[in-house]
mmCIF file of C-alpha atoms in Angstrom:
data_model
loop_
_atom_site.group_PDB
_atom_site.id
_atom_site.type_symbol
_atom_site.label_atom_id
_atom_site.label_comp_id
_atom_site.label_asym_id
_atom_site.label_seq_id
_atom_site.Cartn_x
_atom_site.Cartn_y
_atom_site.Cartn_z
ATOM 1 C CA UNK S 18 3.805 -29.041 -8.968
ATOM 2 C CA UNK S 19 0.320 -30.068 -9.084
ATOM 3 C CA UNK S 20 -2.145 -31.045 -6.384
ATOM 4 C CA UNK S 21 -5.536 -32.227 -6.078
ATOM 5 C CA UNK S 22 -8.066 -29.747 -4.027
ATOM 6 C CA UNK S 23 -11.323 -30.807 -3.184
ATOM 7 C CA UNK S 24 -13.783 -29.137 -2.260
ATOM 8 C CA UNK S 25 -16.204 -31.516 0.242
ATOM 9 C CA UNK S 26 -19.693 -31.203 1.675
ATOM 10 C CA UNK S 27 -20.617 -33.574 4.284
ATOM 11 C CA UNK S 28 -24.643 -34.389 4.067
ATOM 12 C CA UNK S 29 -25.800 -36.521 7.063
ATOM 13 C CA UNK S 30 -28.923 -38.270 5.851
ATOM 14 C CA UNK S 31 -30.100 -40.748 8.673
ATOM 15 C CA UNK S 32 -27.312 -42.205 10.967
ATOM 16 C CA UNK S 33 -25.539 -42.093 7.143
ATOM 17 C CA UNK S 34 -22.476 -39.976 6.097
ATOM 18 C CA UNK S 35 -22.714 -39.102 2.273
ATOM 19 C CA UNK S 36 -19.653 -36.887 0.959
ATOM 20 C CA UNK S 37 -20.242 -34.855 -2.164
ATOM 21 C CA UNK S 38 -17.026 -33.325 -3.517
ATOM 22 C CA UNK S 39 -16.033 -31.488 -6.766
ATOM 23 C CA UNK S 40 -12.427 -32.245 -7.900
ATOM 24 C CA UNK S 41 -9.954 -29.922 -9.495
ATOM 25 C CA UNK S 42 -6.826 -29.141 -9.999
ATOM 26 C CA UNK S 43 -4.785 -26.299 -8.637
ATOM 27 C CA UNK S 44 -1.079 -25.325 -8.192
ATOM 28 C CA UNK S 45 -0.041 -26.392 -4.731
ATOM 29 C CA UNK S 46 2.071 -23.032 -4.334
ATOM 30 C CA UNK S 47 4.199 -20.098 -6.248
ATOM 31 C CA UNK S 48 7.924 -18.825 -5.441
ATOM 32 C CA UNK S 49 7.957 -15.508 -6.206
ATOM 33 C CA UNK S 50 11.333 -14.765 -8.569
ATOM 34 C CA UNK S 51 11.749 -11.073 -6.714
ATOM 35 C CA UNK S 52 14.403 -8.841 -7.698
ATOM 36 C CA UNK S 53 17.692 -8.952 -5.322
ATOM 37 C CA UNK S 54 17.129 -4.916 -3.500
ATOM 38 C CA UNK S 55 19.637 -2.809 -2.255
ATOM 39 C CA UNK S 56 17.490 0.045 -0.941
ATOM 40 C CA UNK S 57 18.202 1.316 2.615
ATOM 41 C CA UNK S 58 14.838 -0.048 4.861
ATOM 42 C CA UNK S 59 12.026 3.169 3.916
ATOM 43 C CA UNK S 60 8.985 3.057 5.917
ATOM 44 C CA UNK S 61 6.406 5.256 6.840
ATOM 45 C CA UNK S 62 6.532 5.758 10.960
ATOM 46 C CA UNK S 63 3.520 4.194 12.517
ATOM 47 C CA UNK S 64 2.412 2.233 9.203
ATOM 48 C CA UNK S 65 4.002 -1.137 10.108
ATOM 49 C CA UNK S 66 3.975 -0.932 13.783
ATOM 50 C CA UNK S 67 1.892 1.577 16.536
ATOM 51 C CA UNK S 68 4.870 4.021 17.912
ATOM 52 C CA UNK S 69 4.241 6.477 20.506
ATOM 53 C CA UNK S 70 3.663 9.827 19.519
ATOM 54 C CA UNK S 71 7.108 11.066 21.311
ATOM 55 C CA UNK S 72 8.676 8.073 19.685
ATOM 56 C CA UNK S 73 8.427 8.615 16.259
ATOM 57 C CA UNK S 74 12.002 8.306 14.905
ATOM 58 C CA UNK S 75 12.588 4.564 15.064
ATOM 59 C CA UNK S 76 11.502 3.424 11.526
ATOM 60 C CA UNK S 77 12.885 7.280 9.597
ATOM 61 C CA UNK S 78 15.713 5.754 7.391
ATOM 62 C CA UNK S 79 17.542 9.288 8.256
ATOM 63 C CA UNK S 80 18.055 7.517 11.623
ATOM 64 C CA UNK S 81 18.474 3.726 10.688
ATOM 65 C CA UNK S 82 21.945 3.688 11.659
ATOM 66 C CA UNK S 83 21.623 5.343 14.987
ATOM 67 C CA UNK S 84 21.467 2.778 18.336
ATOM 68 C CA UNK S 85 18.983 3.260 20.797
ATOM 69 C CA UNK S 86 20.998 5.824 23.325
ATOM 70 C CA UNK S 87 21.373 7.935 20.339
ATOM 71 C CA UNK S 88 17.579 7.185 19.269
ATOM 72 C CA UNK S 89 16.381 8.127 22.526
ATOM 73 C CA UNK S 90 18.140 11.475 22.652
ATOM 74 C CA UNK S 91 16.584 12.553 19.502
ATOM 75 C CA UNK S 92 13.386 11.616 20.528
ATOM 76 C CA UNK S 93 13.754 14.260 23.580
ATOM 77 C CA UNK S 94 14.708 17.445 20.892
ATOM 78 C CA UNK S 95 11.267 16.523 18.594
ATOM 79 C CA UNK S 96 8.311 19.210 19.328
ATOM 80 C CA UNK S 97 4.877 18.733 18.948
ATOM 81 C CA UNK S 98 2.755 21.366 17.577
ATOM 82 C CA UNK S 99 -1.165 21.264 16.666
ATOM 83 C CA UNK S 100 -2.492 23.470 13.648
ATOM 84 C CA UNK S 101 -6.167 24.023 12.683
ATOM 85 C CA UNK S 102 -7.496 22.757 9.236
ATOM 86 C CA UNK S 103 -6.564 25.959 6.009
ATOM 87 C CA UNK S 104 -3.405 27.163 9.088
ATOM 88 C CA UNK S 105 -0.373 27.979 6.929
ATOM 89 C CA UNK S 106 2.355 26.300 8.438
ATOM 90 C CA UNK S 107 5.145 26.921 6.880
ATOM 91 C CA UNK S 108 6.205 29.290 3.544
ATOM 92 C CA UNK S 109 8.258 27.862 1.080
ATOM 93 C CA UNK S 110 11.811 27.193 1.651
ATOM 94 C CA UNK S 111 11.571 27.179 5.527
ATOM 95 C CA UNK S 112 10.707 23.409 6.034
ATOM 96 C CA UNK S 113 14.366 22.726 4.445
ATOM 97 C CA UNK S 114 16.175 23.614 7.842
ATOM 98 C CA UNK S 115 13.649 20.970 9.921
ATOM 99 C CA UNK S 116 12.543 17.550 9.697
ATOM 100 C CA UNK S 117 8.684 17.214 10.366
ATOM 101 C CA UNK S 118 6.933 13.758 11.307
ATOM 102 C CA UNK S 119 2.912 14.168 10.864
ATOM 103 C CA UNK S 120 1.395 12.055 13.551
ATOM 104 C CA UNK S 121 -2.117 12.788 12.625
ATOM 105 C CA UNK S 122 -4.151 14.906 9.855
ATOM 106 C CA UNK S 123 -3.674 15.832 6.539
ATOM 107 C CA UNK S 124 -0.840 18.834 5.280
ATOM 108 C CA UNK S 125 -0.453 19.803 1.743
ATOM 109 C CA UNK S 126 3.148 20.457 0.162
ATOM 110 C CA UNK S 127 3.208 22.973 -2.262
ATOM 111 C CA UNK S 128 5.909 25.440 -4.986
ATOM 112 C CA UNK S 129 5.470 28.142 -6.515
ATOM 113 C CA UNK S 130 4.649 27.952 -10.283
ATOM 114 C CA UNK S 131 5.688 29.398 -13.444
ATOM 115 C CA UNK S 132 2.790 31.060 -14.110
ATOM 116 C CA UNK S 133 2.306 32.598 -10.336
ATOM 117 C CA UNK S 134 0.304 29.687 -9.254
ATOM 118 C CA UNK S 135 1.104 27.044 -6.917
ATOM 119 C CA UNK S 136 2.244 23.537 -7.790
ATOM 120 C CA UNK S 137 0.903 20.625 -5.738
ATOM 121 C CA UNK S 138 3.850 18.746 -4.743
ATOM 122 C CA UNK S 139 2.261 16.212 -2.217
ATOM 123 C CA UNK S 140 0.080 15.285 0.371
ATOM 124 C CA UNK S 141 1.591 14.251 3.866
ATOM 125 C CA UNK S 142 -0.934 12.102 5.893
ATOM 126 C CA UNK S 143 -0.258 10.473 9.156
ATOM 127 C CA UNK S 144 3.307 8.586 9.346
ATOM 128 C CA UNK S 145 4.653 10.688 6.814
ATOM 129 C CA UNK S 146 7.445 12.889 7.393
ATOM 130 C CA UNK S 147 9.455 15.494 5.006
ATOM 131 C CA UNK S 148 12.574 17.773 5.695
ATOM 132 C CA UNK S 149 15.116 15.382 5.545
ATOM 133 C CA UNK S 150 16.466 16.259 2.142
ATOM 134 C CA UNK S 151 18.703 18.997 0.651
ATOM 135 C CA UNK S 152 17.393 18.403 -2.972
ATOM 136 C CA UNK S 153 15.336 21.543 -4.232
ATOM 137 C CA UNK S 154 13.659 23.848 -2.982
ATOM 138 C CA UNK S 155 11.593 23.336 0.507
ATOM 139 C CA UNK S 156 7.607 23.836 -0.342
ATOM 140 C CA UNK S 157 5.018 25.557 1.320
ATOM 141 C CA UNK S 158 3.120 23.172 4.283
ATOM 142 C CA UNK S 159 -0.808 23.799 4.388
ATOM 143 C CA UNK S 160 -2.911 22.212 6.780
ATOM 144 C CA UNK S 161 -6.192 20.288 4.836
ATOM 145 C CA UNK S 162 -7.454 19.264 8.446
ATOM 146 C CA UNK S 163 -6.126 19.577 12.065
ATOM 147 C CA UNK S 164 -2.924 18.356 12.328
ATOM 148 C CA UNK S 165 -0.020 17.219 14.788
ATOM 149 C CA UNK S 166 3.406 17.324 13.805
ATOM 150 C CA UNK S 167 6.536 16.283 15.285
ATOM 151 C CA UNK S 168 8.969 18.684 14.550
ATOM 152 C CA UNK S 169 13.389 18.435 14.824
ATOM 153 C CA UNK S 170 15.500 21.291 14.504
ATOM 154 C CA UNK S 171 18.754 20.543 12.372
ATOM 155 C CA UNK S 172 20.611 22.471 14.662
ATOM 156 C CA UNK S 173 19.290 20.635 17.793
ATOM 157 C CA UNK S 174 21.763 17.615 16.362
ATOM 158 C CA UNK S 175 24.715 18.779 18.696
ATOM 159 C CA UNK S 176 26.064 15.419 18.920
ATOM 160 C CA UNK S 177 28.912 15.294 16.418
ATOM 161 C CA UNK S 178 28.559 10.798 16.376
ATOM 162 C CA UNK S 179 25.124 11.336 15.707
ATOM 163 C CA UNK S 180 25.871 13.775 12.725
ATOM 164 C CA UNK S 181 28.499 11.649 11.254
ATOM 165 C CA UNK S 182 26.015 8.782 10.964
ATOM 166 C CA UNK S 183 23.670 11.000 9.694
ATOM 167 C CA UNK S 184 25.876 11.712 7.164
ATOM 168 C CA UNK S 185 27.330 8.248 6.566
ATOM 169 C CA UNK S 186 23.531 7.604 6.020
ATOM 170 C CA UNK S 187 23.116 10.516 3.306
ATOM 171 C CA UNK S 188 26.669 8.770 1.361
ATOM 172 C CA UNK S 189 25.279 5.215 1.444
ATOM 173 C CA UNK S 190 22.172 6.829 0.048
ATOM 174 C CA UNK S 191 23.933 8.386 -3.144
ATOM 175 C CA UNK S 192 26.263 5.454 -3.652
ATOM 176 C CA UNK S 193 22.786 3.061 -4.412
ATOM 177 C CA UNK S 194 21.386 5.521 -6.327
ATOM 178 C CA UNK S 195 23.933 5.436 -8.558
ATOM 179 C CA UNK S 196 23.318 1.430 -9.877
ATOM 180 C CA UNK S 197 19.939 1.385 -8.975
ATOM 181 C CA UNK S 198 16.835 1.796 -10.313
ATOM 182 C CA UNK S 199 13.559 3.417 -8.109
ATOM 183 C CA UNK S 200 13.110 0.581 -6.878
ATOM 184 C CA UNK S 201 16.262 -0.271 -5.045
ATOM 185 C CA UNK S 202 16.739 -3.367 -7.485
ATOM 186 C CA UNK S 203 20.506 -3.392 -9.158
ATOM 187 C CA UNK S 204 20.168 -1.476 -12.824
ATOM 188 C CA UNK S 205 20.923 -3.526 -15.859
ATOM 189 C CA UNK S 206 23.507 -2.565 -17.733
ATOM 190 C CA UNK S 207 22.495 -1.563 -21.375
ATOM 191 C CA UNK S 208 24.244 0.467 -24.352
ATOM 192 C CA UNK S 209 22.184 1.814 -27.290
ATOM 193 C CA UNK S 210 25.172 3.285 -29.918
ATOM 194 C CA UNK S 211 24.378 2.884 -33.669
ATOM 195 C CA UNK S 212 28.117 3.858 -35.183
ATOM 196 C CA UNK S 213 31.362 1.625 -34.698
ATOM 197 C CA UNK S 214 31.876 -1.862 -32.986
ATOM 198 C CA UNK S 215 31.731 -0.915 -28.839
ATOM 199 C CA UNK S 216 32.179 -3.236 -26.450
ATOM 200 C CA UNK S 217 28.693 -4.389 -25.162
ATOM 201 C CA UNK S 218 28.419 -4.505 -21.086
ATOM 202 C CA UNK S 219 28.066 -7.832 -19.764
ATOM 203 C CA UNK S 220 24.879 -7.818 -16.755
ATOM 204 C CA UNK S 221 23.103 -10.447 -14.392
ATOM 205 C CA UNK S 222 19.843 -9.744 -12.899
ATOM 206 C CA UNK S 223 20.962 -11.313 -9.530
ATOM 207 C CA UNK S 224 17.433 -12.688 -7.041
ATOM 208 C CA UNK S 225 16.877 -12.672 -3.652
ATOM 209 C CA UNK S 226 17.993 -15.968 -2.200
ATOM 210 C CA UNK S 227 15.211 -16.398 0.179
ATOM 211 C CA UNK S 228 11.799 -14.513 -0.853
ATOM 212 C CA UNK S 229 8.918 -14.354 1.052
ATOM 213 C CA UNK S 230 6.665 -17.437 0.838
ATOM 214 C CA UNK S 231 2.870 -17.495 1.058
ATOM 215 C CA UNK S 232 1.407 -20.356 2.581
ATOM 216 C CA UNK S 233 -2.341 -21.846 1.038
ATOM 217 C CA UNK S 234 -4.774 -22.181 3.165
ATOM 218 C CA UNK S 235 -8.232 -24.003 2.654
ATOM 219 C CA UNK S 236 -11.676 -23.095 3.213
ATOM 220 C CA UNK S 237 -13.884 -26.055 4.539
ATOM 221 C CA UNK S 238 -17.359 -26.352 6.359
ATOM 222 C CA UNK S 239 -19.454 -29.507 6.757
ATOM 223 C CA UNK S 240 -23.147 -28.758 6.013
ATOM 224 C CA UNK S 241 -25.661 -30.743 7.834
ATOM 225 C CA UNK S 242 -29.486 -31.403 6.676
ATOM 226 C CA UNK S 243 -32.003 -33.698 7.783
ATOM 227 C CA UNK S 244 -33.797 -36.443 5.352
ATOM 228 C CA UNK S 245 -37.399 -34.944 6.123
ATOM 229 C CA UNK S 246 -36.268 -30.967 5.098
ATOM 230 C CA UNK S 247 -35.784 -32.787 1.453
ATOM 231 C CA UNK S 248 -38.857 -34.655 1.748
ATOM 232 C CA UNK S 249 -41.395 -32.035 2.779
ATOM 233 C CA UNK S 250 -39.868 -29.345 0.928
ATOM 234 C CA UNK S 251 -38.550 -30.908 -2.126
ATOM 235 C CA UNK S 252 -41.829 -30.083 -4.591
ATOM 236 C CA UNK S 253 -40.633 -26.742 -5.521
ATOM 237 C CA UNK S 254 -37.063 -26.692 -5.115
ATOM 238 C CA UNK S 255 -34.614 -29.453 -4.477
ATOM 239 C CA UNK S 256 -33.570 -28.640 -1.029
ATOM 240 C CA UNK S 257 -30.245 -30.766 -0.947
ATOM 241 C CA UNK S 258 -29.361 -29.032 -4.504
ATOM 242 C CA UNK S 259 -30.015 -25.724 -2.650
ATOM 243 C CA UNK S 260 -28.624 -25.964 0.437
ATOM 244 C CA UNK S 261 -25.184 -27.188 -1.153
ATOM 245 C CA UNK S 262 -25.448 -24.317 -3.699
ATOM 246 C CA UNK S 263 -26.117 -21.554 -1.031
ATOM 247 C CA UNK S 264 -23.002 -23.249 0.613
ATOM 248 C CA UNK S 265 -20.924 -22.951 -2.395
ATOM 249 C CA UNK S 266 -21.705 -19.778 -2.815
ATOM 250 C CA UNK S 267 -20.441 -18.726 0.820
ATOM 251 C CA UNK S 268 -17.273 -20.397 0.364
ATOM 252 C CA UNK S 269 -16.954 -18.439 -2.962
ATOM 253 C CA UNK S 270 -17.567 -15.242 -1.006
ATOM 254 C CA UNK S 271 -14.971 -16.017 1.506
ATOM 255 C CA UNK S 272 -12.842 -16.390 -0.668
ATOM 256 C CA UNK S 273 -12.910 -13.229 -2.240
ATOM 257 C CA UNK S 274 -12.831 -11.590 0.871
ATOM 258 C CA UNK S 275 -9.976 -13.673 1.948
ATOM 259 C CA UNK S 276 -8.313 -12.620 -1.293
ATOM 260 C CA UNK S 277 -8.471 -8.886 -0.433
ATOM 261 C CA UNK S 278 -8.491 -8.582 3.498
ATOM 262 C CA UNK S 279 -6.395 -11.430 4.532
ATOM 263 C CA UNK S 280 -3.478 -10.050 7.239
ATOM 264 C CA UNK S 281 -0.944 -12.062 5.787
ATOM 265 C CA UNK S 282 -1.202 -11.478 2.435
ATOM 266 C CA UNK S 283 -4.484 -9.170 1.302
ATOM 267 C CA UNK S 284 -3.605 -6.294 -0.681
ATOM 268 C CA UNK S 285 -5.181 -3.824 2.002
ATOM 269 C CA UNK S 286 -2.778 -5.042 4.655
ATOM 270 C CA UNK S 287 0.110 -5.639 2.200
ATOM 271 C CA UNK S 288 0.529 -2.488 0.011
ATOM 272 C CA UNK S 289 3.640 -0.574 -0.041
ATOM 273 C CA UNK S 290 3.422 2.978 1.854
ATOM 274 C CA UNK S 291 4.519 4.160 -1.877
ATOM 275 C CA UNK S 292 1.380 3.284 -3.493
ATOM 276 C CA UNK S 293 -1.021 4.731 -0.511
ATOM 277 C CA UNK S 294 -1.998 8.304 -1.147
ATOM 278 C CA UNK S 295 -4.406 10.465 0.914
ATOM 279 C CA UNK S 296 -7.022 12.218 -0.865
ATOM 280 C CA UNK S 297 -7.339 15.747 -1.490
ATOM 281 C CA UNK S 298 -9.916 16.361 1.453
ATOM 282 C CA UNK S 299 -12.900 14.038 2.181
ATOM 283 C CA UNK S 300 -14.305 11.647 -0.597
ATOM 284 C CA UNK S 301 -12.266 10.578 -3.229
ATOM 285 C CA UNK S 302 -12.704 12.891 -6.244
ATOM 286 C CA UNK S 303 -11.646 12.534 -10.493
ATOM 287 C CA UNK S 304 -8.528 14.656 -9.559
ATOM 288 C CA UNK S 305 -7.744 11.428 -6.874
ATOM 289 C CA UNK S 306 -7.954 9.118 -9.668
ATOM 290 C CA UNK S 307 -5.643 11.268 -11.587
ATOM 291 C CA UNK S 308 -3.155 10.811 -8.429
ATOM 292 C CA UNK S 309 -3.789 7.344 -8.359
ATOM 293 C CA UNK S 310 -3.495 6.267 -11.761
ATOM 294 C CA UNK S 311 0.417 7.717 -11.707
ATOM 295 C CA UNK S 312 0.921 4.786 -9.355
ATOM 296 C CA UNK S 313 -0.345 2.024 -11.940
ATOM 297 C CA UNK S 314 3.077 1.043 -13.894
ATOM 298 C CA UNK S 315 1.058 -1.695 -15.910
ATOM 299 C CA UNK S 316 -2.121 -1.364 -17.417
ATOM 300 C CA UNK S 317 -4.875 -2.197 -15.293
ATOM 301 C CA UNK S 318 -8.118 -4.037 -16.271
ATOM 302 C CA UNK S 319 -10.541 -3.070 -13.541
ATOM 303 C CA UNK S 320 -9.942 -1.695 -10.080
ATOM 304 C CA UNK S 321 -11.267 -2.855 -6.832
ATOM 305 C CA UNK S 322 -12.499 -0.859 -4.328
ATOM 306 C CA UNK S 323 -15.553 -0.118 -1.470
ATOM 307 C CA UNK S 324 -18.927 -0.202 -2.489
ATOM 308 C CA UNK S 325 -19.215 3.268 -0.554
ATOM 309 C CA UNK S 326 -15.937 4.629 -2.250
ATOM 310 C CA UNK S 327 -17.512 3.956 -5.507
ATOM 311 C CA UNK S 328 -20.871 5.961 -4.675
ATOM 312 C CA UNK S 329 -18.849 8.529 -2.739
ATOM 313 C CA UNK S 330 -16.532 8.789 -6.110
ATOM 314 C CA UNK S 331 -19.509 9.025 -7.860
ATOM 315 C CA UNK S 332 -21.231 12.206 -6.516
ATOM 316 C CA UNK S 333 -17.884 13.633 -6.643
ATOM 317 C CA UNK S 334 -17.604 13.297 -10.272
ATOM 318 C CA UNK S 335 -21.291 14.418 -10.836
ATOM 319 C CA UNK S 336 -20.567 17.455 -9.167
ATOM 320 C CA UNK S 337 -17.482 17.769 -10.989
ATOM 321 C CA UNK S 338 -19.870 17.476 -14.496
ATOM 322 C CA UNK S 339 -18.560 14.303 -15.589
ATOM 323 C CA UNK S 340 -20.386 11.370 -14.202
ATOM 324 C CA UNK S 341 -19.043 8.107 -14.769
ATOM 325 C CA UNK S 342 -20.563 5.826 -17.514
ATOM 326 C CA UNK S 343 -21.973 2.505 -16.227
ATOM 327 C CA UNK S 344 -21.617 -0.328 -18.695
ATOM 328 C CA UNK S 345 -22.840 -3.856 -17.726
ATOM 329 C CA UNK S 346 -20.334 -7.443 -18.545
ATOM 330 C CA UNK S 347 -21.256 -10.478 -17.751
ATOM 331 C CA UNK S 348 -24.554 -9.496 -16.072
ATOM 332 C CA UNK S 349 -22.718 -6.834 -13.701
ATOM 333 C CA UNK S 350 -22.900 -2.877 -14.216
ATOM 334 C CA UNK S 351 -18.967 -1.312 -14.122
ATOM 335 C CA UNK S 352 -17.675 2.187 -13.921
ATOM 336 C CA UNK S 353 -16.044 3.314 -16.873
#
């Protein structure tokens, strides 16, 4: 579906309304096609909503089956502990037996190499938690600044409903990720044989029936200028031409910003918690990008990002001994 957008400036020249517009075409809106999911909710506490620190369990999916008298008595058996920035917290295979919710700093998860050095297995920022599963081994928590963690004994759960949805939780977990993919999105069946006639599998890739929708909105302004600016100060530059092009350019400029900081759908507000990570400690640095560029399942043409995270990046990767190469397209210098 098509639709006419224009963009209008209103010029009031003497009592006189002239309207200037420029007239394209754009799509009047998109409905997304997204994937029918079967994923159990996974948030990070406090990312979508402000909890109280002694209220951190609402949004763990360990606990998404639990009602709010059961919520509220696990809330009372959570203890809060504060540990300075290098503080060993835990050694490796200890964190197994507890579930820990960081409600502010940054802790490092770590193993035990093959070659007697230690294996990075993840940073924990604030509304992460870890502890709640009984795959591998339990790493080693190291605090990268001061921290505050919210931490639940396994064998404070005395109520035996409570542990049986636990553990109904834990089932219903297994059964999905046995047809699903990483994503929570129903797998689709294939079979690659090369000997004898098997029976193919038959598949659907089923939809959501009602996706999300995002709504257009416009950007408009009326610009008012007065018949004697353009006569006095018309010799050198057209001042009508000007003002409307300065103008222009400001809607141009909201727009991009709109684009990337808008609450309802800007990619800083929307991102999934999977594709946030912390850095390492401080400024962004090349082993960050590394990190970062695990995330990117399609391959990227450019990335956006702060004007002081790009000059912070920068000295990093000086220090480092391998400065990024500027190359300039289309009049504009870019990090390579």
């Amino acid at each position: 579906m098509e639709a006419v957008r224009t963009l209008g400036l209103c010029l009031e020249l003497i009592g006189v309304l002239v309207f200037v517009g420029v007239l394209f075409q754009v799509r009047l809106g998109l409905r997304p096609l997204r994937r029918l999911r079967e994923q159990l909710a996974e948030v990070r506490a406090g990312r979508r909503e402000r909890l109280p620190v002694d209220q951190p369990i609402e949004v763990l999916p360990l606990f998404s089956r639990l009602g709010d008298a059961e919520l509220a008595t696990l809330a009372g058996k959570f203890t809060q502990s504060r540990h300075a920035a290098g503080e060993v917290i835990a050694d490796e295979g200890l964190t197994g037996r507890s579930l820990v919710v960081v409600t502010d700093g940054t802790v490092e998860l770590t193993l035990s190499g093959p070659y007697k050095g230690r294996l990075r297995q993840g940073l924990a920022t604030r509304g992460d938690h870890f502890g709640d599963s009984d795959l591998g081994p339990a790493p080693a928590v190291k605090a990268l600044s001061a921290v505050t963690l919210l931490t639940l004994d396994r064998a404070a759960i005395e109520d035996e409903a409570i542990a049986v949805r636990i553990a109904r939780h834990r089932e219903e977990c297994d059964r999905l990720k046995g047809h699903t993919n990483s994503h929570g999105e129903q797998s689709i069946e294939l079979l690659a044989v090369h000997a004898g006639e098997p029976r193919l599998p038959t598949t659907f890739v089923d939809y959501e029936l009602d996706p999300r929708e995002y709504h257009l909105s416009t950007i408009q302004t009326i610009l008012n200028t007065h018949t004697r600016v353009a006569d006095l100060y018309s010799n050198e530059i057209d001042q009508l031409r000007e003002q409307i092009r300065l103008t222009v350019d400001a809607v141009k400029e909201r727009e991009e910003w709109e684009l990337l900081n808008n609450s309802q759908f800007g990619p800083l507000h929307e991102v999934a918690p999977r594709q946030r990570i912390p850095t390492r400690g401080g400024p962004p640095t090349p082993d960050d990008l590394d990190e970062f560029l695990t995330l990117v399942w399609k391959k990227p043409a450019f990335f956006v990002a702060h004007l002081r995270a790009i000059a912070a990046f920068g000295r990093e990767a000086t220090r480092r001994g391998v400065p990024p190469v500027v190359v300039h397209l289309f009049g504009a210098p870019f990090i390579t």
